[in-house]
Short mmCIF file of C-alpha atoms and ligand atoms in Angstrom, two decimals:
data_model
loop_
_atom_site.label_atom_id
_atom_site.label_comp_id
_atom_site.label_asym_id
_atom_site.label_seq_id
_atom_site.Cartn_x
_atom_site.Cartn_y
_atom_site.Cartn_z
CA UNK Q 90 24.34 8.16 3.22
CA UNK Q 91 21.89 5.42 4.13
CA UNK Q 92 19.21 7.38 5.85
CA UNK Q 93 17.53 10.73 5.46
CA UNK Q 94 18.87 13.53 7.62
CA UNK Q 95 15.68 15.48 7.13
CA UNK Q 96 13.37 16.16 9.99
CA UNK Q 97 10.26 14.00 10.19
CA UNK Q 98 7.19 16.23 9.90
CA UNK Q 99 4.13 16.17 12.11
CA UNK Q 100 0.98 14.88 10.40
CA UNK Q 101 -0.35 18.47 10.29
CA UNK Q 102 2.83 19.84 8.67
CA UNK Q 103 2.99 16.94 6.22
CA UNK Q 104 -0.59 17.51 5.04
CA UNK Q 105 -0.30 21.30 4.92
CA UNK Q 106 3.04 21.33 3.09
CA UNK Q 107 2.19 18.62 0.54
CA UNK Q 108 1.80 19.95 -2.99
CA UNK Q 109 2.20 18.07 -6.23
CA UNK Q 110 5.83 18.44 -7.30
CA UNK Q 111 6.86 17.77 -10.88
CA UNK Q 112 10.60 18.62 -10.81
CA UNK Q 113 13.00 16.78 -8.52
CA UNK Q 114 16.61 17.05 -7.32
CA UNK Q 115 18.77 14.57 -9.28
CA UNK Q 116 19.81 12.48 -6.29
CA UNK Q 117 18.95 8.81 -5.65
CA UNK Q 118 16.75 7.91 -2.67
CA UNK Q 119 18.31 5.39 -0.31
CA UNK Q 120 16.68 1.96 -0.07
CA UNK Q 121 16.46 2.42 3.70
CA UNK Q 122 14.38 5.59 3.28
CA UNK Q 123 12.06 3.81 0.86
CA UNK Q 124 11.72 0.93 3.33
CA UNK Q 125 10.94 3.34 6.18
CA UNK Q 126 8.15 4.84 4.10
CA UNK Q 127 6.63 1.44 3.29
CA UNK Q 128 6.91 0.27 6.92
CA UNK Q 129 4.37 2.98 7.78
CA UNK Q 130 2.28 2.73 4.63
CA UNK Q 131 1.70 -1.01 5.16
CA UNK Q 132 -0.30 -0.09 8.29
CA UNK Q 133 -3.11 1.29 6.09
CA UNK Q 134 -6.50 -0.16 7.11
CA UNK Q 135 -8.76 -2.02 4.66
CA UNK Q 136 -12.14 -3.76 4.79
CA UNK Q 137 -11.74 -7.29 6.20
CA UNK Q 138 -8.04 -6.38 6.39
CA UNK Q 139 -7.63 -7.68 2.83
CA UNK Q 140 -4.70 -5.32 1.98
CA UNK Q 141 -4.98 -5.76 -1.80
CA UNK Q 142 -2.23 -3.21 -2.61
CA UNK Q 143 1.14 -3.80 -4.19
CA UNK Q 144 3.87 -1.21 -4.70
CA UNK Q 145 6.22 -1.44 -7.69
CA UNK Q 146 9.27 0.82 -7.26
CA UNK Q 147 11.05 1.83 -10.45
CA UNK Q 148 14.49 3.48 -10.28
CA UNK Q 149 15.98 2.05 -13.50
CA UNK Q 150 16.56 4.84 -16.04
CA UNK Q 151 15.48 2.85 -19.10
CA UNK Q 152 12.26 1.72 -17.41
CA UNK Q 153 11.52 5.29 -16.31
CA UNK Q 154 11.96 6.43 -19.93
CA UNK Q 155 9.39 3.84 -20.99
CA UNK Q 156 7.00 4.87 -18.20
CA UNK Q 157 7.32 8.50 -19.27
CA UNK Q 158 6.38 7.55 -22.82
CA UNK Q 159 3.36 5.63 -21.46
CA UNK Q 160 2.48 8.76 -19.43
CA UNK Q 161 2.19 10.83 -22.60
CA UNK Q 162 5.63 12.39 -22.06
CA UNK Q 163 4.97 13.87 -18.60
CA UNK Q 164 8.41 15.09 -17.50
CA UNK Q 165 8.04 14.36 -13.78
CA UNK Q 166 8.38 10.63 -14.48
CA UNK Q 167 12.03 10.85 -15.53
CA UNK Q 168 12.80 13.83 -13.28
CA UNK Q 169 12.02 11.71 -10.18
CA UNK Q 170 14.72 9.38 -8.81
CA UNK Q 171 12.00 6.84 -8.01
CA UNK Q 172 8.55 6.13 -9.37
CA UNK Q 173 6.06 4.00 -7.44
CA UNK Q 174 3.21 2.22 -9.19
CA UNK Q 175 0.43 1.64 -6.67
CA UNK Q 176 -1.66 -1.30 -7.81
CA UNK Q 177 -4.44 -3.52 -6.52
CA UNK Q 178 -4.41 -7.29 -7.03
CA UNK Q 179 -7.61 -8.91 -5.77
CA UNK Q 180 -7.00 -12.17 -7.63
CA UNK Q 181 -3.85 -12.70 -5.58
CA UNK Q 182 -5.76 -11.91 -2.37
CA UNK Q 183 -8.58 -14.30 -3.26
CA UNK Q 184 -6.06 -17.08 -3.89
CA UNK Q 185 -4.41 -16.50 -0.49
CA UNK Q 186 -7.31 -15.51 1.77
CA UNK Q 187 -5.98 -17.26 4.86
CA UNK Q 188 -3.00 -14.81 4.87
CA UNK Q 189 -5.41 -11.95 5.53
CA UNK Q 190 -7.13 -13.45 8.58
CA UNK Q 191 -5.77 -12.35 11.96
CA UNK Q 192 -3.35 -14.99 13.37
CA UNK Q 193 -4.84 -14.55 16.85
CA UNK Q 194 -8.15 -16.30 16.06
CA UNK Q 195 -8.88 -20.02 16.47
CA UNK Q 196 -8.38 -22.38 13.47
CA UNK Q 197 -12.17 -22.98 13.33
CA UNK Q 198 -12.96 -19.26 13.20
CA UNK Q 199 -10.22 -18.83 10.63
CA UNK Q 200 -11.79 -21.48 8.40
CA UNK Q 201 -15.18 -19.81 8.75
CA UNK Q 202 -13.76 -16.39 7.84
CA UNK Q 203 -11.96 -17.75 4.79
CA UNK Q 204 -15.14 -19.55 3.63
CA UNK Q 205 -17.18 -16.37 4.14
CA UNK Q 206 -14.74 -14.16 2.20
CA UNK Q 207 -14.38 -16.78 -0.48
CA UNK Q 208 -18.13 -16.86 -0.97
CA UNK Q 209 -18.46 -13.04 -1.04
CA UNK Q 210 -15.62 -12.39 -3.48
CA UNK Q 211 -16.05 -15.62 -5.43
CA UNK Q 212 -19.57 -14.39 -6.25
CA UNK Q 213 -18.21 -11.29 -7.97
CA UNK Q 214 -16.70 -11.00 -11.44
CA UNK Q 215 -12.96 -10.32 -11.78
CA UNK Q 216 -13.84 -6.75 -12.83
CA UNK Q 217 -16.15 -6.21 -9.82
CA UNK Q 218 -13.55 -7.48 -7.35
CA UNK Q 219 -10.93 -5.38 -9.15
CA UNK Q 220 -12.99 -2.22 -8.64
CA UNK Q 221 -13.69 -3.15 -5.01
CA UNK Q 222 -9.95 -3.66 -4.39
CA UNK Q 223 -9.24 -0.28 -5.94
CA UNK Q 224 -11.48 1.48 -3.40
CA UNK Q 225 -9.26 0.00 -0.67
CA UNK Q 226 -6.01 0.69 -2.49
CA UNK Q 227 -6.91 4.37 -2.83
CA UNK Q 228 -6.75 4.55 0.97
CA UNK Q 229 -3.12 3.42 0.93
CA UNK Q 230 -2.38 5.95 -1.82
CA UNK Q 231 -3.40 8.70 0.62
CA UNK Q 232 -1.19 7.19 3.33
CA UNK Q 233 1.70 6.97 0.86
CA UNK Q 234 1.51 10.62 -0.24
CA UNK Q 235 1.47 11.87 3.35
CA UNK Q 236 4.24 9.51 4.49
CA UNK Q 237 6.51 10.54 1.60
CA UNK Q 238 5.94 14.18 2.57
CA UNK Q 239 6.45 13.38 6.25
CA UNK Q 240 9.94 12.05 5.52
CA UNK Q 241 10.90 15.26 3.71
CA UNK Q 242 10.33 14.08 0.15
CA UNK Q 243 7.77 15.28 -2.39
CA UNK Q 244 5.61 13.51 -4.93
CA UNK Q 245 2.89 13.82 -7.51
CA UNK Q 246 0.09 11.27 -7.84
CA UNK Q 247 -0.71 10.52 -11.50
CA UNK Q 248 -3.38 8.71 -13.45
CA UNK Q 249 -2.52 10.29 -16.78
CA UNK Q 250 -0.93 7.23 -18.34
CA UNK Q 251 -1.79 4.32 -20.62
CA UNK Q 252 -2.49 1.53 -18.14
CA UNK Q 253 -2.15 -1.29 -20.67
CA UNK Q 254 1.28 0.00 -21.73
CA UNK Q 255 2.47 0.20 -18.11
CA UNK Q 256 1.29 -3.37 -17.46
CA UNK Q 257 3.33 -4.43 -20.48
CA UNK Q 258 6.45 -2.51 -19.38
CA UNK Q 259 6.43 -3.99 -15.87
CA UNK Q 260 5.08 -7.43 -16.84
CA UNK Q 261 1.99 -7.04 -14.63
CA UNK Q 262 -1.05 -9.31 -15.04
CA UNK Q 263 -4.08 -8.07 -16.99
CA UNK Q 264 -6.47 -8.12 -13.97
CA UNK Q 265 -4.56 -5.67 -11.76
CA UNK Q 266 -5.87 -2.11 -11.22
CA UNK Q 267 -3.85 1.06 -10.84
CA UNK Q 268 -4.47 3.56 -8.03
CA UNK Q 269 -1.70 5.84 -9.31
CA UNK Q 270 1.81 6.31 -10.61
CA UNK Q 271 3.75 8.31 -8.00
CA UNK Q 272 7.07 9.91 -9.00
CA UNK Q 273 8.88 11.07 -5.85
CA UNK Q 274 12.13 12.58 -4.61
CA UNK Q 275 13.51 15.77 -3.11
CA UNK Q 276 11.67 18.79 -4.53
CA UNK Q 277 13.47 21.10 -6.97
CA UNK Q 278 10.58 23.53 -7.26
CA UNK Q 279 7.66 24.82 -5.24
CA UNK Q 280 4.16 23.49 -5.82
CA UNK Q 281 1.08 25.58 -6.48
CA UNK Q 282 -0.76 27.09 -3.48
CA UNK Q 283 -3.66 24.98 -2.24
CA UNK Q 284 -6.99 25.64 -3.90
CA UNK Q 285 -9.65 23.75 -1.93
CA UNK Q 286 -13.34 24.09 -1.20
CA UNK Q 287 -14.40 25.73 2.05
CA UNK Q 288 -15.86 23.52 4.78
CA UNK Q 289 -19.44 24.72 4.21
CA UNK Q 290 -19.33 23.24 0.70
CA UNK Q 291 -18.05 19.80 1.72
CA UNK Q 292 -19.23 19.18 5.30
CA UNK Q 293 -22.85 18.69 6.40
CA UNK Q 294 -23.83 18.39 10.07
CA UNK Q 295 -27.01 16.59 11.14
C1 FMN G 122 -5.59 10.27 -8.70
C2 FMN G 122 -4.83 11.49 -9.17
C3 FMN G 122 -4.38 11.54 -10.48
C4 FMN G 122 -3.61 12.63 -10.92
N1 FMN G 122 -3.05 12.61 -12.18
C5 FMN G 122 -2.15 13.56 -12.51
C6 FMN G 122 -1.40 13.46 -13.72
O1 FMN G 122 -1.54 12.52 -14.51
N2 FMN G 122 -0.50 14.44 -14.00
C7 FMN G 122 -0.28 15.49 -13.15
O2 FMN G 122 0.57 16.34 -13.46
N3 FMN G 122 -0.97 15.61 -11.99
C8 FMN G 122 -1.87 14.68 -11.64
N4 FMN G 122 -2.55 14.76 -10.44
C9 FMN G 122 -2.26 15.87 -9.50
C10 FMN G 122 -3.44 16.83 -9.33
O3 FMN G 122 -3.52 17.67 -10.43
C11 FMN G 122 -3.23 17.61 -8.03
O4 FMN G 122 -3.17 16.72 -6.94
C12 FMN G 122 -4.35 18.63 -7.75
O5 FMN G 122 -4.36 19.62 -8.74
C13 FMN G 122 -4.18 19.32 -6.39
O6 FMN G 122 -2.90 19.92 -6.30
P1 FMN G 122 -1.85 19.54 -5.18
O7 FMN G 122 -1.58 18.06 -5.28
O8 FMN G 122 -0.62 20.35 -5.48
O9 FMN G 122 -2.45 19.88 -3.85
C14 FMN G 122 -3.35 13.71 -10.02
C15 FMN G 122 -3.86 13.66 -8.70
C16 FMN G 122 -4.57 12.56 -8.28
C17 FMN G 122 -5.04 12.50 -6.84
#
């Protein structure tokens, strides 16, 4: 089967039904389903449209075993048929700024934009740009979790792992930042009921 037969959820149903799932059905996810998810996720907005995110999809059993070890033994890593590492790479963006500028603008405006961005980000340290890129990449993490759910799969976002070890396992450069490790697949268990603050604690009207 190349494509999911599951119903695509409305945005409301996807958000309401999403819970962190840590035990998955032992069935591979088709490449076409993964591509369909990323085709939506790549539409995430970002400041100056810089799109600093990269997604590393791990399905190889041996690599998943190593990732689980780096994640202090958390079982969901090997239970999931696929694990996505969501990373941010601002050094790559800075080296290719013209790719980020909208193709519809004139060459002169394009040059100006690239010079402007180059001056802004060139004036920051690698660490500062890394942190800035991470704020943008966290937006795509939200899109990813909802899109996975929308296509009938489940996931759990994770930051409980040794980032240096994961860089080593996947051969990623030192400067990249992690938004999360996201094991995903068909759920083999129910998540916990939502526990969230009421609106009066988190929303202020002026
Ligand atoms: C950035 C981030 C990191 C997280 N890290 C872990 C983790 O390492 N292990 C884990 O089991 N859950 C992890 N979680 C899941 C949270 O515990 C979970 O999202 C939260 O308790 C709310 O539950 P829900 O996702 O079922 O709604 C993480 C969630 C986020 C957003």
